[in-house]
């Protein structure tokens, strides 16, 4: 009788130990395991994108024009790379991701590019007249244009051999003046600043207008 009691006790201890161990196993299924979804509302991000833009190009400043009310604002970057690292400036990183995706035909971006001279690109030519003063933020007065755009001004970046990234000087994203539903991504040639590669962004017009509204509200409260 004593032997049977001891055996039953050992079986009970083993069963309780197994149940406890199973209950402590981590649940490896979560929403973060799902792959990212690309859409015009949110350009997809990746670690490789951030490595490219943060480590291989130097951003000097950005200029944003809202168009409907003549608001045009410039913001200077600093050694901490604040235009890429502070949440209020998230649109800057989104535009850099568009550059990354453009070479991979992602997120609904038109796969074909067209090389054009700046004299044939009125919106980009307009954005040329934005030489920054030595200030953290500045406002351009007397703007009468209704064009909507954001320009990122860099030091020229020419990738080394074997680097699968776009060489460029400045970038600009702007709403198509002839079709507000669409936008364009302009990539300035690093070796010839009068030449731009232009990529159609179908359906990105409303996204850009909303993002610029939010960007200006977060940075200027306007």
Coordinates of N, CA and C in Angstrom, one line a residue:
X1 N 0.8 -1.2 0.0 CA 0.0 0.0 0.0 C 0.9 1.3 0.0
X2 N 1.9 1.2 0.8 CA 2.8 2.4 0.9 C 3.5 2.6 -0.4
X3 N 3.9 1.5 -1.1 CA 4.6 1.7 -2.4 C 3.6 2.3 -3.5
X4 N 2.3 1.9 -3.5 CA 1.4 2.5 -4.4 C 1.2 3.9 -4.1
X5 N 1.1 4.3 -2.9 CA 0.9 5.7 -2.5 C 2.1 6.6 -3.0
X6 N 3.3 6.1 -2.8 CA 4.5 6.8 -3.2 C 4.5 7.0 -4.8
X7 N 4.1 5.9 -5.4 CA 4.1 6.0 -6.9 C 3.1 7.0 -7.4
X8 N 1.9 7.0 -6.8 CA 0.9 8.0 -7.2 C 1.4 9.4 -6.9
X9 N 2.1 9.6 -5.8 CA 2.6 10.9 -5.5 C 3.6 11.4 -6.5
X10 N 4.5 10.5 -6.9 CA 5.5 10.9 -7.9 C 4.9 11.2 -9.3
X11 N 3.8 10.5 -9.6 CA 3.2 10.7 -10.9 C 2.5 12.1 -10.8
X12 N 1.9 12.4 -9.7 CA 1.2 13.7 -9.5 C 2.2 14.9 -9.6
X13 N 3.4 14.7 -9.0 CA 4.4 15.8 -9.0 C 4.9 16.0 -10.4
X14 N 5.1 14.9 -11.2 CA 5.6 15.0 -12.6 C 4.6 15.7 -13.5
X15 N 3.3 15.4 -13.3 CA 2.2 16.0 -14.1 C 2.2 17.5 -13.8
X16 N 2.2 17.9 -12.5 CA 2.1 19.3 -12.2 C 3.3 20.1 -12.8
X17 N 4.5 19.5 -12.7 CA 5.7 20.1 -13.2 C 5.6 20.3 -14.7
X18 N 5.1 19.4 -15.5 CA 4.9 19.5 -16.9 C 4.0 20.6 -17.3
X19 N 2.8 20.6 -16.6 CA 1.8 21.6 -16.9 C 2.4 23.0 -16.7
X20 N 3.1 23.2 -15.5 CA 3.7 24.5 -15.2 C 4.7 25.0 -16.3
X21 N 5.5 24.0 -16.7 CA 6.5 24.4 -17.7 C 5.9 24.8 -19.0
X22 N 4.8 24.1 -19.4 CA 4.1 24.4 -20.7 C 3.5 25.8 -20.6
X23 N 3.0 26.2 -19.4 CA 2.3 27.5 -19.3 C 3.2 28.6 -19.4
X24 N 4.5 28.4 -19.1 CA 5.5 29.4 -19.1 C 6.2 29.6 -20.5
X25 N 5.9 28.8 -21.4 CA 6.5 29.0 -22.7 C 5.9 30.2 -23.4
X26 N 6.8 31.1 -24.0 CA 6.4 32.3 -24.6 C 5.5 32.1 -25.8
X27 N 4.5 33.0 -26.0 CA 3.7 33.0 -27.2 C 4.4 33.7 -28.3
X28 N 4.9 33.0 -29.3 CA 5.7 33.6 -30.3 C 4.9 34.2 -31.5
X29 N 3.6 34.1 -31.4 CA 2.7 34.7 -32.4 C 2.2 36.1 -32.0
X30 N 2.5 37.1 -32.8 CA 2.0 38.5 -32.5 C 1.8 39.2 -33.7
X31 N 1.2 40.4 -33.6 CA 0.9 41.2 -34.8 C 2.2 41.7 -35.5
X32 N 3.3 41.8 -34.7 CA 4.5 42.3 -35.2 C 5.1 41.4 -36.2
X33 N 4.7 40.1 -36.2 CA 5.2 39.1 -37.1 C 4.7 39.3 -38.5
X34 N 3.6 40.1 -38.7 CA 3.0 40.3 -40.0 C 3.9 41.2 -40.9
X35 N 4.1 40.8 -42.2 CA 4.9 41.7 -43.0 C 4.3 43.0 -43.2
X36 N 5.1 44.1 -43.4 CA 4.6 45.4 -43.6 C 3.8 45.5 -44.9
X37 N 2.9 46.4 -45.0 CA 2.1 46.6 -46.2 C 2.4 47.9 -46.8
X38 N 2.7 47.9 -48.1 CA 3.0 49.2 -48.8 C 1.7 49.8 -49.4
X39 N 1.6 51.1 -49.3 CA 0.4 51.8 -49.8 C 0.8 53.3 -50.0
X40 N 0.1 54.0 -50.8 CA 0.3 55.4 -51.0 C 0.2 56.2 -49.7
X41 N -0.5 55.6 -48.7 CA -0.7 56.3 -47.4 C 0.5 56.2 -46.5
X42 N 1.3 55.2 -46.8 CA 2.5 55.1 -45.9 C 3.6 54.3 -46.6
X43 N 4.5 55.0 -47.2 CA 5.7 54.4 -47.9 C 6.4 53.4 -47.0
X44 N 6.6 52.2 -47.5 CA 7.2 51.1 -46.6 C 8.6 51.5 -46.2
X45 N 8.9 51.1 -45.0 CA 10.3 51.4 -44.4 C 11.0 50.1 -44.2
X46 N 12.4 50.1 -44.1 CA 13.2 49.0 -43.8 C 14.5 49.5 -43.2
X47 N 15.2 48.6 -42.5 CA 16.5 49.0 -41.9 C 17.5 49.4 -43.0
X48 N 17.4 48.6 -44.1 CA 18.4 48.9 -45.2 C 18.1 50.3 -45.8
X49 N 16.9 50.8 -45.8 CA 16.6 52.1 -46.3 C 17.2 53.1 -45.4
X50 N 17.0 53.0 -44.1 CA 17.6 53.9 -43.1 C 19.1 53.9 -43.1
X51 N 19.7 52.8 -43.3 CA 21.2 52.7 -43.4 C 21.7 53.5 -44.6
X52 N 21.0 53.4 -45.7 CA 21.4 54.1 -46.9 C 21.3 55.6 -46.7
X53 N 20.1 56.1 -46.3 CA 19.9 57.5 -46.2 C 20.6 58.2 -45.1
X54 N 20.8 57.5 -44.0 CA 21.4 58.1 -42.8 C 23.0 58.1 -42.9
X55 N 23.5 57.1 -43.5 CA 25.0 56.9 -43.5 C 25.7 57.4 -44.7
X56 N 24.9 57.5 -45.8 CA 25.6 57.7 -47.1 C 25.2 59.0 -47.8
X57 N 24.4 59.8 -47.2 CA 24.1 61.1 -47.8 C 24.0 62.1 -46.7
X58 N 24.4 63.3 -46.9 CA 24.4 64.4 -45.9 C 23.3 65.4 -46.3
X59 N 22.3 65.5 -45.4 CA 21.1 66.4 -45.6 C 21.4 67.7 -45.0
X60 N 21.4 68.8 -45.8 CA 21.6 70.1 -45.3 C 20.4 70.8 -44.8
X61 N 19.3 70.8 -45.5 CA 18.1 71.5 -45.1 C 16.9 71.0 -45.9
X62 N 15.7 71.4 -45.5 CA 14.5 71.1 -46.3 C 13.7 72.4 -46.5
X63 N 13.0 72.5 -47.6 CA 12.1 73.6 -47.8 C 10.7 73.1 -48.2
X64 N 9.6 73.6 -47.6 CA 8.3 73.1 -47.8 C 7.4 74.2 -48.3
X65 N 6.6 74.0 -49.3 CA 5.6 75.0 -49.8 C 4.2 74.4 -49.8
X66 N 3.3 75.0 -49.1 CA 1.9 74.5 -49.1 C 1.1 74.9 -50.3
X67 N 1.3 76.1 -50.8 CA 0.6 76.4 -52.0 C -0.6 77.2 -51.8
X68 N -1.6 76.7 -51.2 CA -2.9 77.3 -51.1 C -2.9 78.7 -50.4
X69 N -2.0 78.9 -49.4 CA -2.0 80.1 -48.7 C -0.6 80.8 -48.8
X70 N 0.2 80.4 -49.7 CA 1.5 81.1 -49.9 C 2.6 80.8 -48.8
X71 N 2.3 79.8 -47.9 CA 3.3 79.5 -46.9 C 4.4 78.6 -47.4
X72 N 5.6 79.1 -47.2 CA 6.8 78.4 -47.7 C 7.9 78.6 -46.5
X73 N 8.3 77.4 -46.0 CA 9.2 77.4 -44.8 C 10.4 76.6 -45.1
X74 N 11.5 77.0 -44.5 CA 12.8 76.2 -44.6 C 13.2 75.9 -43.2
X75 N 13.8 74.7 -43.1 CA 14.4 74.2 -41.8 C 15.8 73.6 -42.1
X76 N 16.7 74.0 -41.2 CA 18.1 73.6 -41.4 C 18.3 72.3 -40.5
X77 N 19.1 71.4 -41.1 CA 19.6 70.3 -40.3 C 20.7 70.6 -39.4
X78 N 21.1 69.8 -38.5 CA 22.2 70.0 -37.6 C 23.1 68.8 -37.4
X79 N 24.2 68.8 -36.7 CA 25.0 67.6 -36.5 C 24.3 66.4 -36.0
X80 N 23.2 66.6 -35.2 CA 22.5 65.5 -34.7 C 21.6 64.9 -35.7
X81 N 21.5 65.5 -36.9 CA 20.6 65.0 -38.0 C 19.2 65.0 -37.6
X82 N 18.8 66.1 -37.0 CA 17.4 66.3 -36.4 C 16.3 66.1 -37.4
X83 N 16.5 66.5 -38.6 CA 15.5 66.3 -39.6 C 15.2 64.9 -39.9
X84 N 16.0 64.0 -39.5 CA 15.8 62.6 -39.7 C 15.4 61.8 -38.4
X85 N 15.8 62.4 -37.3 CA 15.6 61.6 -36.1 C 14.5 62.1 -35.2
X86 N 14.0 63.3 -35.4 CA 12.9 63.8 -34.6 C 11.5 63.5 -35.3
X87 N 10.6 63.0 -34.5 CA 9.3 62.5 -35.0 C 8.6 63.6 -35.8
X88 N 8.7 64.8 -35.4 CA 7.9 65.9 -36.1 C 8.3 66.0 -37.6
X89 N 9.5 65.5 -38.0 CA 10.0 65.6 -39.3 C 9.9 64.3 -40.1
X90 N 9.0 63.4 -39.7 CA 8.9 62.1 -40.3 C 8.8 62.1 -41.8
X91 N 8.2 63.2 -42.4 CA 8.0 63.2 -43.8 C 9.3 63.2 -44.5
X92 N 10.4 63.7 -43.9 CA 11.7 63.7 -44.6 C 12.1 62.3 -44.8
X93 N 12.0 61.4 -43.8 CA 12.3 60.0 -44.0 C 11.4 59.3 -45.0
X94 N 10.1 59.7 -45.0 CA 9.2 59.0 -46.0 C 9.7 59.3 -47.4
X95 N 10.1 60.6 -47.7 CA 10.5 60.9 -49.0 C 11.8 60.1 -49.4
X96 N 12.7 60.0 -48.4 CA 13.9 59.2 -48.7 C 13.6 57.7 -48.9
X97 N 12.5 57.2 -48.3 CA 12.1 55.9 -48.6 C 11.5 55.8 -50.0
X98 N 10.9 56.8 -50.5 CA 10.4 56.8 -51.8 C 11.5 56.7 -52.8
X99 N 12.7 57.3 -52.5 CA 13.9 57.2 -53.4 C 14.3 55.8 -53.4
X100 N 14.3 55.1 -52.2 CA 14.8 53.7 -52.1 C 13.8 52.8 -52.9
X101 N 12.5 53.1 -52.8 CA 11.5 52.2 -53.5 C 11.5 52.5 -55.0
X102 N 11.9 53.7 -55.4 CA 11.8 54.0 -56.8 C 12.7 53.1 -57.6
X103 N 13.8 52.7 -57.1 CA 14.8 51.8 -57.8 C 14.3 50.4 -57.8
X104 N 13.2 50.1 -57.0 CA 12.8 48.7 -56.9 C 11.3 48.6 -57.3
X105 N 10.7 49.6 -57.9 CA 9.3 49.6 -58.4 C 8.4 49.2 -57.3
X106 N 8.5 49.8 -56.2 CA 7.6 49.4 -55.1 C 6.6 50.4 -54.7
X107 N 5.6 50.0 -53.9 CA 4.6 50.9 -53.4 C 3.8 51.7 -54.4
X108 N 3.5 51.1 -55.6 CA 2.8 51.8 -56.6 C 3.5 52.8 -57.4
X109 N 4.8 52.9 -57.2 CA 5.6 53.9 -57.9 C 5.9 53.5 -59.4
X110 N 5.7 54.4 -60.3 CA 5.9 54.1 -61.7 C 7.3 53.7 -61.9
X111 N 7.5 52.6 -62.7 CA 8.8 52.0 -62.8 C 9.7 52.8 -63.8
X112 N 9.1 53.6 -64.7 CA 9.9 54.3 -65.7 C 10.3 55.7 -65.2
X113 N 11.5 56.1 -65.5 CA 12.0 57.5 -65.2 C 12.2 58.3 -66.4
X114 N 12.1 59.6 -66.3 CA 12.4 60.4 -67.5 C 13.4 61.5 -67.1
X115 N 14.4 61.6 -67.8 CA 15.5 62.6 -67.5 C 15.1 63.9 -68.3
X116 N 15.1 65.0 -67.5 CA 14.7 66.3 -68.1 C 15.5 67.4 -67.6
X117 N 15.7 68.5 -68.4 CA 16.4 69.6 -67.9 C 15.5 70.5 -67.0
X118 N 16.1 71.2 -66.1 CA 15.4 72.0 -65.1 C 14.5 73.1 -65.8
X119 N 15.0 73.5 -66.9 CA 14.2 74.6 -67.6 C 12.9 74.1 -68.1
X120 N 12.7 72.8 -68.2 CA 11.4 72.2 -68.6 C 10.6 71.7 -67.4
X121 N 11.0 72.1 -66.2 CA 10.3 71.7 -65.0 C 10.0 72.9 -64.1
X122 N 8.9 73.6 -64.3 CA 8.5 74.8 -63.6 C 8.5 74.7 -62.1
X123 N 8.0 73.6 -61.6 CA 7.9 73.5 -60.1 C 9.3 73.4 -59.5
X124 N 10.1 72.6 -60.1 CA 11.5 72.5 -59.6 C 12.3 73.8 -59.8
X125 N 12.1 74.4 -60.9 CA 12.7 75.7 -61.1 C 12.3 76.7 -60.1
X126 N 11.0 76.7 -59.7 CA 10.5 77.6 -58.6 C 11.2 77.3 -57.3
X127 N 11.5 76.0 -57.0 CA 12.1 75.6 -55.7 C 13.6 76.0 -55.7
X128 N 14.2 76.4 -56.8 CA 15.6 76.8 -56.8 C 15.8 78.1 -56.1
X129 N 14.8 78.9 -56.0 CA 14.9 80.2 -55.4 C 14.7 80.2 -53.8
X130 N 15.4 79.3 -53.2 CA 15.2 79.1 -51.8 C 16.6 79.0 -51.0
X131 N 17.5 79.9 -51.3 CA 18.8 79.8 -50.6 C 18.6 80.1 -49.1
X132 N 19.1 79.1 -48.3 CA 18.8 79.3 -46.8 C 19.7 80.3 -46.1
X133 N 19.1 81.1 -45.2 CA 20.0 81.9 -44.4 C 20.6 81.1 -43.2
X134 N 21.4 81.7 -42.4 CA 22.0 81.0 -41.3 C 21.1 81.0 -40.1
X135 N 20.0 80.3 -40.2 CA 19.0 80.2 -39.2 C 18.4 78.8 -39.1
X136 N 17.8 78.5 -38.0 CA 17.3 77.1 -37.8 C 16.0 77.0 -38.6
X137 N 15.2 78.0 -38.6 CA 13.9 78.0 -39.4 C 13.8 79.4 -40.0
X138 N 13.2 79.5 -41.2 CA 13.0 80.7 -41.9 C 11.7 80.7 -42.8
X139 N 11.1 81.8 -43.0 CA 9.9 81.9 -43.8 C 10.1 82.7 -45.0
X140 N 9.6 82.3 -46.2 CA 9.7 83.0 -47.4 C 8.5 83.9 -47.6
X141 N 8.7 85.2 -47.8 CA 7.6 86.1 -47.9 C 7.2 86.3 -49.4
X142 N 6.0 86.7 -49.6 CA 5.5 87.1 -50.9 C 5.3 86.0 -51.9
X143 N 5.1 84.7 -51.4 CA 4.9 83.6 -52.3 C 3.5 83.6 -52.8
X144 N 3.4 83.6 -54.1 CA 2.1 83.7 -54.8 C 1.7 82.4 -55.5
X145 N 2.7 81.5 -55.6 CA 2.5 80.2 -56.3 C 1.6 79.3 -55.5
X146 N 0.8 78.5 -56.3 CA -0.1 77.5 -55.7 C 0.5 76.1 -55.7
X147 N 1.7 76.0 -56.1 CA 2.4 74.7 -56.2 C 2.6 74.1 -54.8
X148 N 2.5 72.8 -54.7 CA 2.8 72.1 -53.4 C 4.0 71.2 -53.5
X149 N 5.0 71.4 -52.7 CA 6.2 70.6 -52.8 C 7.0 70.6 -51.6
X150 N 7.9 69.7 -51.5 CA 8.9 69.6 -50.4 C 10.2 69.2 -51.1
X151 N 11.2 70.0 -50.8 CA 12.6 69.8 -51.4 C 13.6 69.5 -50.3
X152 N 14.4 68.5 -50.5 CA 15.4 68.1 -49.6 C 16.8 68.4 -50.2
X153 N 17.5 69.3 -49.6 CA 18.8 69.7 -50.2 C 20.0 69.0 -49.5
X154 N 20.8 68.3 -50.3 CA 21.9 67.5 -49.8 C 23.2 68.0 -50.4
X155 N 24.3 67.5 -49.8 CA 25.6 67.6 -50.4 C 25.6 66.5 -51.5
X156 N 26.2 66.7 -52.6 CA 26.2 65.6 -53.7 C 26.6 64.3 -53.2
X157 N 25.9 63.3 -53.6 CA 26.2 61.9 -53.1 C 26.3 61.0 -54.4
X158 N 27.5 60.5 -54.6 CA 27.8 59.5 -55.7 C 28.2 58.2 -55.0
X159 N 27.4 57.2 -55.2 CA 27.7 55.9 -54.5 C 28.9 55.2 -55.1
X160 N 29.6 54.5 -54.2 CA 30.7 53.7 -54.6 C 30.4 52.5 -55.5
X161 N 31.4 51.9 -56.0 CA 31.2 50.7 -56.9 C 30.5 49.6 -56.1
X162 N 29.5 49.0 -56.7 CA 28.8 47.9 -56.0 C 27.6 48.3 -55.1
X163 N 27.4 49.6 -54.9 CA 26.4 50.1 -54.0 C 25.1 50.2 -54.8
X164 N 24.0 49.5 -54.4 CA 22.8 49.5 -55.1 C 21.9 50.6 -54.6
X165 N 22.3 51.8 -54.8 CA 21.5 53.0 -54.4 C 21.6 54.1 -55.4
X166 N 20.7 55.0 -55.4 CA 20.7 56.1 -56.4 C 21.7 57.2 -55.9
X167 N 22.6 57.6 -56.9 CA 23.4 58.8 -56.7 C 22.5 60.0 -56.9
X168 N 22.7 61.1 -56.1 CA 21.8 62.2 -56.3 C 22.4 63.5 -55.6
X169 N 21.9 64.6 -56.0 CA 22.1 65.9 -55.3 C 20.8 66.1 -54.4
X170 N 19.9 66.9 -54.9 CA 18.7 67.1 -54.1 C 17.5 66.2 -54.5
X171 N 16.5 66.1 -53.7 CA 15.3 65.4 -54.0 C 14.1 66.4 -53.8
X172 N 13.1 66.2 -54.6 CA 11.9 67.0 -54.4 C 10.7 66.1 -54.7
X173 N 9.6 66.3 -53.9 CA 8.3 65.6 -54.2 C 7.3 66.7 -54.4
X174 N 6.5 66.7 -55.4 CA 5.6 67.7 -55.7 C 4.3 67.2 -56.3
X175 N 3.2 67.9 -56.0 CA 1.9 67.5 -56.6 C 1.9 68.0 -58.1
X176 N 1.4 67.1 -59.0 CA 1.3 67.4 -60.4 C 0.3 68.6 -60.6
X177 N 0.8 69.7 -61.1 CA -0.1 70.9 -61.3 C -1.3 70.6 -62.2
X178 N -1.1 69.6 -63.1 CA -2.2 69.3 -64.0 C -3.1 68.2 -63.6
X179 N -2.7 67.5 -62.5 CA -3.6 66.4 -61.9 C -3.3 66.2 -60.5
X180 N -4.1 66.8 -59.6 CA -3.8 66.8 -58.2 C -3.8 65.4 -57.5
X181 N -4.3 64.4 -58.3 CA -4.3 63.1 -57.7 C -2.9 62.5 -57.7
X182 N -2.1 63.0 -58.6 CA -0.7 62.4 -58.7 C 0.3 63.3 -58.2
X183 N 1.5 62.7 -57.9 CA 2.7 63.5 -57.5 C 3.9 63.0 -58.3
X184 N 5.0 63.7 -58.2 CA 6.2 63.4 -58.9 C 7.4 63.4 -57.9
X185 N 8.3 62.4 -58.0 CA 9.5 62.4 -57.3 C 10.6 62.9 -58.3
X186 N 11.3 64.0 -57.9 CA 12.4 64.5 -58.7 C 13.8 64.2 -58.0
X187 N 14.7 63.6 -58.8 CA 16.0 63.2 -58.3 C 17.1 64.0 -59.1
X188 N 17.8 64.9 -58.5 CA 18.7 65.8 -59.1 C 20.0 65.0 -59.4
X189 N 20.5 65.1 -60.6 CA 21.8 64.4 -61.0 C 22.9 65.0 -60.2
X190 N 23.7 64.1 -59.5 CA 24.8 64.6 -58.7 C 26.0 65.2 -59.5
X191 N 26.1 64.8 -60.8 CA 27.1 65.3 -61.6 C 26.7 66.5 -62.5
X192 N 25.4 66.6 -62.7 CA 24.9 67.7 -63.6 C 23.6 68.2 -62.9
X193 N 23.7 69.3 -62.2 CA 22.6 69.8 -61.4 C 21.5 70.4 -62.2
X194 N 21.7 70.6 -63.5 CA 20.6 71.0 -64.3 C 19.7 69.9 -64.9
X195 N 20.1 68.6 -64.5 CA 19.4 67.5 -65.0 C 18.7 66.8 -63.8
X196 N 17.4 66.4 -64.1 CA 16.6 65.7 -63.0 C 16.0 64.4 -63.6
X197 N 16.0 63.3 -62.8 CA 15.2 62.2 -63.1 C 13.8 62.3 -62.5
X198 N 12.8 62.2 -63.3 CA 11.4 62.4 -62.8 C 10.7 61.1 -62.8
X199 N 10.0 60.8 -61.7 CA 9.3 59.5 -61.5 C 7.9 59.9 -61.1
X200 N 6.9 59.3 -61.8 CA 5.5 59.5 -61.5 C 5.1 58.7 -60.3
X201 N 4.3 59.3 -59.4 CA 3.8 58.7 -58.2 C 2.3 58.7 -58.3
X202 N 1.7 57.7 -59.0 CA 0.2 57.7 -59.2 C -0.5 57.6 -57.9
X203 N -1.5 58.5 -57.7 CA -2.3 58.5 -56.5 C -1.7 59.1 -55.2
X204 N -0.5 59.6 -55.3 CA 0.2 60.2 -54.2 C -0.1 61.7 -53.9
X205 N -0.9 62.3 -54.8 CA -1.1 63.7 -54.6 C -1.8 64.1 -53.3
X206 N -2.9 63.4 -53.0 CA -3.6 63.6 -51.7 C -2.8 63.3 -50.5
X207 N -2.0 62.2 -50.6 CA -1.1 61.8 -49.5 C -0.1 62.9 -49.2
X208 N 0.5 63.5 -50.3 CA 1.5 64.5 -50.1 C 0.9 65.8 -49.5
X209 N -0.3 66.2 -50.0 CA -1.0 67.4 -49.4 C -1.3 67.2 -47.9
X210 N -1.8 66.1 -47.5 CA -2.1 65.8 -46.1 C -0.8 65.8 -45.3
X211 N 0.3 65.2 -45.8 CA 1.5 65.1 -45.0 C 2.2 66.4 -44.9
X212 N 2.1 67.3 -45.9 CA 2.7 68.6 -45.8 C 1.9 69.5 -44.8
X213 N 0.6 69.3 -44.8 CA -0.3 70.0 -43.8 C 0.2 69.6 -42.4
X214 N 0.3 68.3 -42.2 CA 0.7 67.8 -40.9 C 2.1 68.3 -40.5
X215 N 3.0 68.2 -41.5 CA 4.4 68.6 -41.2 C 4.5 70.1 -40.8
X216 N 3.8 71.0 -41.5 CA 3.8 72.4 -41.2 C 3.1 72.7 -39.8
X217 N 2.1 71.9 -39.5 CA 1.4 72.1 -38.2 C 2.4 71.7 -37.1
X218 N 3.0 70.6 -37.3 CA 3.9 70.1 -36.2 C 5.2 70.9 -36.0
X219 N 5.6 71.6 -37.1 CA 6.8 72.4 -37.0 C 6.6 73.9 -36.8
X220 N 5.5 74.4 -37.3 CA 5.3 75.9 -37.2 C 3.9 76.2 -36.6
X221 N 3.1 75.2 -36.3 CA 1.8 75.4 -35.7 C 0.9 76.2 -36.7
X222 N 1.2 76.1 -38.0 CA 0.4 76.9 -39.0 C -0.2 75.9 -40.0

